[in-house]
Coordinates of C-alpha atoms and ligand atoms in Angstrom, one line a residue:
M1 CA 5.7 -30.2 54.5
G2 CA 5.9 -32.6 51.6
K3 CA 9.0 -33.7 49.9
H4 CA 8.8 -32.2 46.5
V5 CA 10.9 -29.1 45.5
L6 CA 11.2 -27.1 42.3
V7 CA 14.5 -25.4 41.8
V8 CA 14.6 -22.6 39.1
D9 CA 18.0 -21.1 38.1
N10 CA 19.8 -20.6 34.8
D11 CA 23.1 -21.3 36.7
R12 CA 23.4 -25.0 36.2
V13 CA 26.1 -25.4 38.9
C14 CA 23.8 -23.8 41.4
V15 CA 20.9 -26.0 40.4
E16 CA 23.0 -29.2 40.7
L17 CA 24.4 -28.0 44.1
L18 CA 21.0 -27.3 45.4
G19 CA 19.7 -30.6 43.9
D20 CA 22.4 -32.4 45.9
I21 CA 21.7 -30.6 49.2
L22 CA 18.0 -31.2 48.9
G23 CA 18.4 -34.8 47.6
Q24 CA 20.4 -35.7 50.6
E25 CA 17.6 -34.4 52.8
G26 CA 15.3 -36.7 51.1
Y27 CA 13.6 -34.2 48.8
E28 CA 12.5 -35.0 45.4
V29 CA 13.9 -32.3 43.2
C30 CA 12.5 -31.0 40.0
K31 CA 14.8 -28.7 38.0
A32 CA 14.1 -25.8 35.6
Y33 CA 16.8 -23.8 33.9
D34 CA 14.9 -20.7 33.1
G35 CA 11.6 -18.9 33.8
M36 CA 9.8 -20.5 30.8
E37 CA 10.8 -24.0 32.0
A38 CA 9.6 -23.1 35.5
M39 CA 6.2 -22.1 34.2
E40 CA 6.0 -25.3 32.1
S41 CA 7.0 -27.4 35.1
L42 CA 4.4 -25.7 37.3
A43 CA 1.7 -26.3 34.7
R44 CA 2.5 -30.1 34.9
D45 CA 2.9 -30.7 38.6
L46 CA 2.9 -28.8 41.9
P47 CA 5.9 -28.8 44.3
D48 CA 5.6 -28.1 48.0
V49 CA 8.3 -25.4 47.9
I50 CA 10.0 -23.4 45.1
F51 CA 13.5 -22.0 45.1
L52 CA 13.6 -19.2 42.5
D53 CA 16.4 -17.3 41.0
I54 CA 15.7 -13.7 39.8
I55 CA 17.9 -12.8 36.8
M56 CA 17.4 -15.4 34.1
P57 CA 17.0 -15.4 30.4
R58 CA 13.5 -16.3 29.0
I59 CA 11.3 -14.8 31.7
D60 CA 12.7 -13.3 34.8
G61 CA 12.2 -14.7 38.2
D62 CA 10.0 -11.8 39.3
L63 CA 7.5 -12.5 36.5
V64 CA 7.5 -16.3 37.4
F65 CA 6.8 -15.2 41.0
Q66 CA 3.9 -13.1 39.8
Y67 CA 2.6 -16.0 37.9
I68 CA 2.9 -18.3 40.9
R69 CA 1.0 -15.9 43.1
A70 CA -1.7 -15.0 40.5
N71 CA -2.5 -18.7 39.7
P72 CA -4.9 -20.2 42.3
R73 CA -3.2 -23.6 41.8
T74 CA 0.2 -22.3 42.9
A75 CA -0.7 -19.2 44.9
R76 CA -0.1 -20.9 48.3
I77 CA 3.2 -22.6 47.5
P78 CA 6.0 -21.1 49.6
V79 CA 8.6 -19.4 47.4
V80 CA 12.2 -18.9 48.4
I81 CA 14.1 -16.3 46.4
L82 CA 17.6 -17.6 45.9
S83 CA 19.6 -14.8 44.3
G84 CA 23.2 -13.6 43.7
I85 CA 22.1 -10.0 43.7
L86 CA 20.5 -9.7 47.0
V87 CA 23.2 -7.5 48.4
E88 CA 22.9 -5.1 45.5
D89 CA 19.2 -5.2 44.8
R90 CA 17.8 -6.0 48.3
E91 CA 15.1 -3.4 48.5
N92 CA 13.6 -4.2 45.1
L93 CA 13.6 -8.0 45.7
L94 CA 12.1 -7.6 49.2
A95 CA 9.3 -5.5 47.7
M96 CA 8.2 -8.6 45.7
G97 CA 6.9 -10.1 49.0
A98 CA 8.3 -13.7 48.7
D99 CA 8.2 -16.1 51.7
A100 CA 11.9 -16.1 52.3
Y101 CA 15.2 -14.8 50.8
V102 CA 18.6 -16.6 50.7
A103 CA 21.7 -14.9 49.2
K104 CA 23.8 -17.1 47.0
G105 CA 27.1 -17.7 48.8
P106 CA 29.8 -20.3 49.4
K107 CA 28.7 -23.9 49.4
D108 CA 28.7 -24.5 53.1
S109 CA 26.8 -21.4 54.1
L110 CA 24.3 -22.0 51.2
R111 CA 23.6 -25.5 52.6
R112 CA 23.2 -24.2 56.1
N113 CA 20.8 -21.4 55.0
V114 CA 18.7 -23.5 52.7
L115 CA 18.2 -26.2 55.3
A116 CA 17.5 -23.5 58.0
I117 CA 14.8 -22.0 55.7
L118 CA 13.3 -25.4 55.0
R119 CA 13.1 -26.2 58.6
R120 CA 11.5 -22.8 59.4
L121 CA 9.0 -23.3 56.6
E122 CA 8.2 -26.8 57.8
S123 CA 7.7 -25.6 61.4
G124 CA 5.3 -23.0 60.1
Q125 CA 7.6 -20.1 61.3
P126 CA 8.9 -18.5 58.2
P127 CA 11.5 -15.8 58.3
A128 CA 10.3 -12.3 59.3
R129 CA 9.6 -9.8 56.6
G130 CA 12.8 -8.2 55.4
E131 CA 15.0 -10.9 56.7
V132 CA 17.6 -12.2 54.2
L133 CA 19.8 -15.2 55.0
G134 CA 23.4 -15.5 53.9
L135 CA 24.2 -11.8 53.7
D136 CA 27.0 -11.8 56.2
N137 CA 30.5 -11.4 54.7
L138 CA 29.0 -10.3 51.4
V139 CA 29.8 -6.8 50.1
P140 CA 28.1 -5.0 47.3
R141 CA 29.9 -5.3 43.9
E142 CA 30.2 -2.2 41.8
K143 CA 30.0 -4.1 38.5
V144 CA 26.7 -5.9 39.6
K145 CA 25.3 -2.5 40.6
E146 CA 26.1 -1.1 37.2
L147 CA 24.5 -4.0 35.4
L148 CA 21.5 -3.8 37.6
A149 CA 21.2 0.0 36.8
V150 CA 21.3 -0.9 33.1
R151 CA 18.7 -3.5 33.6
H152 CA 16.4 -1.2 35.5
S153 CA 16.8 1.6 33.0
R154 CA 16.1 -0.8 30.1
H155 CA 12.9 -1.8 31.9
A156 CA 12.0 1.9 32.5
I157 CA 12.5 2.7 28.8
L158 CA 10.4 -0.2 27.7
E159 CA 7.6 0.8 30.1
A160 CA 7.7 4.4 29.0
I161 CA 7.6 4.1 25.2
G162 CA 4.3 4.2 23.3
E163 CA 5.1 1.2 21.1
G164 CA 4.3 -2.3 22.2
V165 CA 7.4 -4.4 22.6
I166 CA 7.1 -8.1 22.8
E167 CA 10.2 -10.2 23.6
V168 CA 10.2 -13.5 21.8
D169 CA 12.7 -16.4 22.4
R170 CA 14.2 -18.6 19.7
R171 CA 11.3 -21.1 20.1
R172 CA 8.9 -18.2 19.3
R173 CA 7.6 -18.1 22.9
I174 CA 6.7 -14.7 24.4
T175 CA 9.0 -13.9 27.4
S176 CA 7.9 -10.4 28.1
V177 CA 5.5 -7.6 27.0
N178 CA 5.8 -4.0 28.0
R179 CA 2.9 -1.9 29.3
A180 CA 2.1 -0.4 25.8
G181 CA 2.1 -3.9 24.3
L182 CA -0.4 -5.1 26.9
E183 CA -2.6 -2.1 26.3
I184 CA -2.6 -2.6 22.5
L185 CA -3.3 -6.3 22.9
G186 CA -5.9 -5.6 25.6
R187 CA -4.6 -8.6 27.5
A188 CA -3.1 -9.4 30.9
E189 CA 0.7 -10.0 31.1
L190 CA 0.4 -13.4 32.6
D191 CA -2.1 -14.4 29.9
V192 CA 0.4 -13.7 27.2
I193 CA 3.7 -14.7 28.7
G194 CA 4.8 -18.2 27.7
G195 CA 2.4 -18.2 24.7
T196 CA 3.5 -18.6 21.1
V197 CA 4.0 -15.2 19.4
T198 CA 2.0 -16.2 16.3
E199 CA -1.1 -16.6 18.5
V200 CA -0.9 -13.2 20.1
L201 CA -3.4 -11.6 17.8
T202 CA -6.9 -12.8 17.0
P203 CA -7.0 -16.2 15.3
E204 CA -7.6 -14.9 11.8
Y205 CA -4.2 -13.2 11.9
R206 CA -2.3 -16.4 12.9
G207 CA -1.3 -17.2 9.3
T208 CA -0.4 -13.6 8.5
L209 CA 1.7 -13.2 11.6
E210 CA 3.3 -16.6 11.1
D211 CA 4.2 -15.6 7.6
A212 CA 5.8 -12.4 8.7
V213 CA 7.8 -14.2 11.4
V214 CA 9.0 -16.7 8.9
R215 CA 10.0 -14.0 6.5
F216 CA 11.8 -12.0 9.2
E217 CA 13.7 -15.1 10.5
A218 CA 14.7 -15.9 6.9
G219 CA 16.1 -12.4 6.7
E220 CA 13.8 -11.5 3.9
R221 CA 12.8 -8.2 5.2
P222 CA 14.7 -5.3 6.8
A223 CA 14.9 -5.3 10.6
V224 CA 11.8 -3.1 11.0
D225 CA 9.0 -4.4 8.9
G226 CA 6.0 -2.3 7.8
M227 CA 3.3 -4.9 7.8
A228 CA -0.1 -3.6 9.0
V229 CA -2.9 -5.8 10.4
R230 CA -6.3 -5.0 11.8
Y231 CA -6.7 -6.2 15.4
R232 CA -10.0 -5.7 17.1
D233 CA -10.8 -2.0 16.5
T234 CA -7.3 -1.0 15.8
V235 CA -4.8 -1.1 12.9
L236 CA -1.4 -2.3 14.0
R237 CA 1.9 -1.9 12.2
L238 CA 4.2 -4.8 13.0
G239 CA 8.0 -4.5 13.2
F240 CA 10.7 -7.0 14.0
A241 CA 14.2 -6.7 15.3
W242 CA 16.8 -9.2 16.6
M243 CA 17.6 -8.8 20.3
A244 CA 21.3 -9.3 19.7
P245 CA 21.9 -9.0 15.9
G246 CA 25.0 -11.2 16.1
D247 CA 23.3 -14.0 18.0
R248 CA 19.9 -15.1 16.8
S249 CA 19.5 -17.6 19.6
Q250 CA 18.7 -14.7 21.9
G251 CA 15.3 -14.3 20.1
F252 CA 13.7 -11.2 18.7
F253 CA 11.4 -8.2 19.4
L254 CA 8.0 -8.0 17.9
I255 CA 7.1 -4.3 17.8
L256 CA 3.5 -3.2 17.7
R257 CA 2.6 0.3 16.7
N258 CA -1.0 1.4 16.9
V259 CA -1.5 3.4 13.7
T260 CA -5.3 3.5 13.8
D261 CA -5.5 7.3 14.0
L262 CA -3.0 7.6 11.2
V263 CA -4.9 5.2 9.0
Q264 CA -8.2 6.9 9.8
K265 CA -6.7 10.3 9.0
I266 CA -5.3 9.0 5.7
E267 CA -8.7 7.5 4.8
E268 CA -10.4 10.8 5.7
L269 CA -7.9 12.8 3.7
S270 CA -8.1 10.6 0.7
G271 CA -11.9 10.7 0.9
L272 CA -11.7 14.5 1.1
N273 CA -9.3 14.6 -1.7
A274 CA -11.6 12.5 -3.9
R275 CA -14.5 14.8 -3.1
L276 CA -12.4 17.9 -3.9
R277 CA -11.3 16.4 -7.2
E278 CA -14.9 15.5 -8.0
M279 CA -16.0 19.0 -7.2
D280 CA -13.3 20.4 -9.4
R281 CA -14.4 18.1 -12.2
V282 CA -18.0 19.0 -11.8
R283 CA -17.1 22.7 -11.7
S284 CA -15.1 22.6 -14.9
E285 CA -17.8 20.6 -16.6
F286 CA -20.3 23.2 -15.4
L287 CA -18.2 26.0 -16.9
T288 CA -18.1 24.2 -20.2
M289 CA -21.8 23.6 -20.0
V290 CA -22.7 27.1 -19.0
S291 CA -20.6 28.6 -21.7
H292 CA -22.4 26.3 -24.1
D293 CA -25.8 27.1 -22.6
L294 CA -25.1 30.8 -22.8
H295 CA -23.7 30.6 -26.3
T296 CA -26.5 28.6 -27.9
P297 CA -29.4 30.9 -26.9
L298 CA -27.3 34.0 -27.5
T299 CA -26.5 32.8 -31.0
A300 CA -30.1 32.1 -31.7
I301 CA -31.1 35.6 -30.4
K302 CA -28.4 37.3 -32.3
G303 CA -29.3 35.4 -35.5
S304 CA -32.9 36.4 -35.2
L305 CA -32.1 40.0 -34.5
D306 CA -29.6 40.2 -37.4
V307 CA -32.3 38.9 -39.9
L308 CA -34.9 41.2 -38.4
L309 CA -32.7 44.2 -39.0
H310 CA -32.6 43.5 -42.7
E311 CA -35.2 45.3 -44.7
G312 CA -37.9 43.2 -46.3
V313 CA -38.6 40.7 -43.6
G314 CA -42.3 39.9 -43.8
V315 CA -44.6 40.1 -40.8
E316 CA -44.9 36.3 -40.5
L317 CA -41.2 35.7 -40.5
G318 CA -40.7 38.7 -38.2
R319 CA -43.1 37.1 -35.7
E320 CA -41.3 33.8 -35.9
L321 CA -37.9 35.4 -35.4
L322 CA -39.2 37.3 -32.4
G323 CA -40.6 34.1 -31.0
I324 CA -37.2 32.4 -31.3
A325 CA -35.6 35.4 -29.6
Q326 CA -38.1 35.4 -26.8
K327 CA -37.8 31.6 -26.2
N328 CA -34.1 31.9 -26.0
T329 CA -34.2 34.9 -23.8
D330 CA -36.4 32.9 -21.4
R331 CA -33.8 30.1 -21.5
L332 CA -31.0 32.6 -20.7
F333 CA -33.1 34.1 -18.0
R334 CA -33.7 30.7 -16.3
L335 CA -30.0 29.9 -16.5
V336 CA -28.9 33.2 -15.0
S337 CA -31.6 32.9 -12.2
D338 CA -30.4 29.5 -11.2
I339 CA -26.8 30.7 -11.1
L340 CA -27.8 33.7 -9.0
D341 CA -29.7 31.5 -6.6
L342 CA -26.6 29.3 -6.3
A343 CA -24.5 32.3 -5.6
R344 CA -27.0 33.4 -2.9
I345 CA -27.0 29.9 -1.4
E346 CA -23.2 29.8 -1.4
S347 CA -22.9 33.2 0.3
G348 CA -25.6 32.4 2.9
R349 CA -27.9 35.1 1.5
F350 CA -30.7 32.8 0.5
S351 CA -33.3 34.2 2.8
M352 CA -36.9 33.2 2.7
R353 CA -40.1 35.0 3.7
R354 CA -42.8 33.1 5.5
E355 CA -46.5 33.4 4.8
P356 CA -49.5 31.1 4.8
F357 CA -49.3 29.1 1.6
D358 CA -51.7 26.7 -0.1
V359 CA -49.6 23.9 -1.6
A360 CA -52.4 22.5 -3.8
L361 CA -53.1 25.9 -5.2
G362 CA -49.4 26.5 -5.9
L363 CA -49.1 23.1 -7.6
R364 CA -52.1 23.9 -9.8
G365 CA -50.6 27.3 -10.8
A366 CA -47.3 25.6 -11.7
M367 CA -49.1 23.0 -13.8
D368 CA -51.1 25.7 -15.6
R369 CA -47.8 27.4 -16.5
L370 CA -46.5 24.1 -17.9
H371 CA -49.7 23.1 -19.5
R372 CA -48.8 24.2 -23.0
I373 CA -45.4 22.6 -23.1
A374 CA -46.9 19.3 -21.8
E375 CA -49.6 19.4 -24.3
E376 CA -47.2 20.0 -27.2
K377 CA -45.2 17.1 -25.9
Q378 CA -48.3 15.0 -25.4
V379 CA -47.6 14.4 -21.8
E380 CA -50.7 14.2 -19.6
L381 CA -50.6 16.2 -16.4
S382 CA -52.8 15.4 -13.4
L383 CA -53.2 16.5 -9.8
E384 CA -54.8 14.6 -6.9
A385 CA -55.2 16.6 -3.7
P386 CA -57.8 16.5 -0.9
E387 CA -60.0 19.6 -0.5
D388 CA -59.2 20.5 3.1
L389 CA -55.5 20.4 3.2
P390 CA -53.9 22.5 6.0
L391 CA -51.8 25.5 4.9
V392 CA -48.0 25.6 5.2
S393 CA -45.8 28.5 6.2
A394 CA -43.6 29.2 3.2
D395 CA -42.1 31.6 0.8
G396 CA -44.6 31.4 -2.1
L397 CA -42.1 32.3 -4.8
R398 CA -39.6 29.7 -3.6
M399 CA -42.3 27.1 -3.4
D400 CA -43.4 27.9 -7.0
Q401 CA -39.8 27.5 -8.0
V402 CA -39.7 24.0 -6.4
F403 CA -42.9 22.9 -8.1
T404 CA -41.9 24.3 -11.5
N405 CA -38.5 22.6 -11.3
L406 CA -39.9 19.2 -10.4
L407 CA -42.8 19.4 -12.9
S408 CA -40.7 20.7 -15.7
N409 CA -38.1 18.0 -15.1
A410 CA -40.9 15.4 -15.1
V411 CA -42.2 16.7 -18.4
K412 CA -38.7 17.1 -19.8
F413 CA -37.7 13.5 -19.1
T414 CA -41.0 11.9 -20.1
P415 CA -41.4 10.9 -23.8
S416 CA -44.5 11.7 -25.8
G417 CA -47.6 9.7 -24.7
G418 CA -46.5 9.5 -21.1
W419 CA -47.9 11.1 -18.0
V420 CA -47.0 13.1 -14.9
K421 CA -49.1 12.6 -11.8
V422 CA -48.9 14.8 -8.7
T423 CA -50.4 13.5 -5.4
V424 CA -50.7 15.5 -2.2
R425 CA -51.4 13.9 1.1
G426 CA -51.8 15.3 4.6
L427 CA -49.8 13.5 7.2
A428 CA -49.8 14.1 11.0
T429 CA -47.5 17.2 10.9
E430 CA -46.7 17.7 7.3
L431 CA -47.8 17.4 3.7
L432 CA -46.3 14.7 1.5
V433 CA -46.2 15.5 -2.3
D434 CA -45.3 12.9 -4.9
V435 CA -44.4 14.0 -8.4
Q436 CA -44.5 10.8 -10.4
D437 CA -43.7 10.5 -14.1
S438 CA -43.7 7.6 -16.6
G439 CA -40.5 8.9 -18.1
V440 CA -37.0 7.6 -18.8
G441 CA -36.1 7.0 -15.1
I442 CA -32.7 7.4 -13.4
P443 CA -30.1 4.7 -13.2
G444 CA -29.5 3.5 -9.6
E445 CA -25.9 4.6 -9.5
H446 CA -27.0 8.3 -10.1
L447 CA -29.9 8.4 -7.7
D448 CA -27.8 9.7 -4.8
R449 CA -26.3 12.4 -6.8
V450 CA -29.1 14.1 -8.7
F451 CA -29.5 16.6 -5.8
D452 CA -25.9 17.6 -6.0
R453 CA -25.1 20.9 -7.6
F454 CA -24.4 20.8 -11.3
Y455 CA -25.1 17.1 -11.4
R456 CA -26.8 15.8 -14.5
V457 CA -27.2 12.1 -15.4
P458 CA -25.2 11.5 -18.6
L459 CA -27.4 11.2 -21.6
P460 CA -27.0 8.8 -24.4
A461 CA -24.7 10.1 -27.2
G462 CA -26.4 12.6 -29.4
A463 CA -29.3 13.3 -27.0
E464 CA -29.6 16.8 -25.6
V465 CA -31.8 18.1 -22.9
E466 CA -31.6 21.7 -21.7
G467 CA -30.6 22.2 -18.1
T468 CA -27.9 23.3 -15.6
G469 CA -28.0 20.6 -13.1
L470 CA -28.9 23.2 -10.5
G471 CA -32.6 22.8 -10.2
L472 CA -32.8 19.9 -7.8
S473 CA -30.1 21.2 -5.5
I474 CA -32.0 24.5 -5.3
C475 CA -35.2 22.5 -4.6
K476 CA -33.5 20.6 -1.8
T477 CA -32.1 23.8 -0.2
V478 CA -35.5 25.5 -0.3
L479 CA -37.3 22.5 1.2
E480 CA -34.8 22.0 3.9
E481 CA -35.0 25.7 4.8
H482 CA -38.7 25.1 5.3
G483 CA -38.1 22.1 7.5
G484 CA -39.0 19.6 4.8
R485 CA -37.1 16.8 3.0
I486 CA -36.9 15.6 -0.6
W487 CA -36.0 12.2 -2.1
V488 CA -36.4 10.2 -5.2
R489 CA -37.3 6.6 -6.2
S490 CA -36.8 5.6 -9.8
A491 CA -36.2 2.7 -12.2
V492 CA -34.8 3.1 -15.7
G493 CA -37.6 2.9 -18.3
Q494 CA -40.3 3.0 -15.6
G495 CA -40.2 6.6 -14.5
S496 CA -39.3 8.5 -11.4
T497 CA -41.1 9.7 -8.3
F498 CA -39.7 12.8 -6.6
S499 CA -41.3 13.1 -3.1
F500 CA -41.0 15.9 -0.7
T501 CA -42.5 16.9 2.7
I502 CA -43.2 20.3 4.1
P503 CA -44.5 20.9 7.7
T504 CA -48.0 22.3 8.1
I505 CA -48.6 25.6 9.8
A506 CA -50.1 24.0 12.9
S507 CA -47.0 21.8 13.5
V508 CA -44.7 24.8 13.0
A509 CA -46.6 27.0 15.4
Ligands
ADP601 P1 -31.4 20.1 -14.8 O1 -31.3 21.5 -15.0 O2 -30.4 19.3 -15.5 O3 -32.8 19.5 -15.0 P2 -31.8 19.3 -12.1 O4 -31.0 19.5 -10.9 O5 -33.2 19.7 -12.1 O6 -31.0 19.9 -13.3 O7 -31.8 17.7 -12.4 C1 -30.5 17.0 -12.3 C2 -30.6 15.8 -13.2 O8 -31.4 14.9 -12.6 C3 -31.1 16.0 -14.5 O9 -30.1 16.5 -15.4 C4 -31.6 14.6 -14.9 O10 -30.5 13.9 -15.4 C5 -32.1 14.1 -13.6 N1 -33.5 14.2 -13.4 C6 -34.2 15.1 -12.7 N2 -35.5 14.9 -12.8 C7 -35.7 13.8 -13.5 C8 -36.9 13.0 -14.0 N3 -38.1 13.3 -13.6 N4 -36.6 11.9 -14.7 C9 -35.4 11.5 -15.0 N5 -34.3 12.2 -14.7 C10 -34.4 13.3 -13.9

């Protein structure tokens, strides 16, 4: 046994007394007046034996003991628990498993017991498990028992609550962390104890935390603060409270509340709210647009019929008026069909038949139907498709609807002199169709949305293009029902390419 002892006790009289006893025996005594000082002292130099009190401010003796045993440098140093509560709290203290136990008592018996313990440790015959020296003549004190009960229940409460509670001394050092706090921090207790509170989070929050601590200490904020920080994958709300409001030298609590779920829910809800609002906006725009789109052709039809009903309308004018009425009836018909399709999609009644279908033939048919409009507009239509393309299994009418929609959009949004080129290619299990135009293009910020219901890219003031904003969303539903996909690439002023795939019969079978 060497001659170097560490005595840890917040009771200065006791430390001095023990210092004298050990000094007279030739020991070199190092003194620590609380748990924090003990840990600092152990980090500096290693004693041959440690006398450790249990109840101390700034890190209890049992935590210092855990630290000693957990640290390979100190794990083998004999620890003698020297406590004034051994009569009242014997079972708990023995459960710690220290090397020896001495109850604090009158000076003479203390000297006798301390020296006896030292001799037994030196001779390599430490006291038996469960043996406590100095208990004779001591009787349990009711007041101490009561205080210990308060202390145990305080500990039990701290361990049971869901919030992380970190106790911080007046020098901002962490003296204890409850179970929830360790879970939130994802760190081991002995890793955190003794560290500076502002360093308890990841380094990037050092400044923020320091700021909050300074503000709290300056009394700038109410006792419980609402600051939130991101720590690893969580969002923590930080709170502060003085341990003893009338005595700041006792230090404070830093309270950590994991509000990740709450923040996630709030983000989800506000996202949902924004979407609902957007849907609402789009719907009311749609109503305005539909009423306008219904009104305009109806007015034209009514106007034509009114004039026709007057006597004396010549054959030529009559034909012209009927032409106007027919064109507008077609327009109304398209609008109503789109709306009916939408209603069917929304109610889940959008069923599709399946039959062998020739995509190239279907595209050619749709182009023929648009031929006249394209010619009038001087937009050149062309189709490039290999001869021996496999068939697909599809609802022919719905496919025609998709082709017509994409082609009429391409023609609609391509100025005179431009072109629309359709290319079909056979891939391993599907056909890939590109409908490319040299038209106005779609600004990047709208690309994601053109397949949304009712969505139409805003036109320059004064420009008007007929449409409901439903065509592409119907195309998307039809293609997806067939196991295909649709997407668009576009650049303003350079045209757009709508591409879609549809599985071939062989791959579906
Ligand atoms: P609409 O009935 O308005 O044509 P769609 O759903 O078919 O409805 O198209 C939605 C919007 O997408 C159109 O209003 C238009 O702004 C844009 N769009 C569709 N096709 C093209 C295209 N080929 N070129 C430029 N813009 C297009």
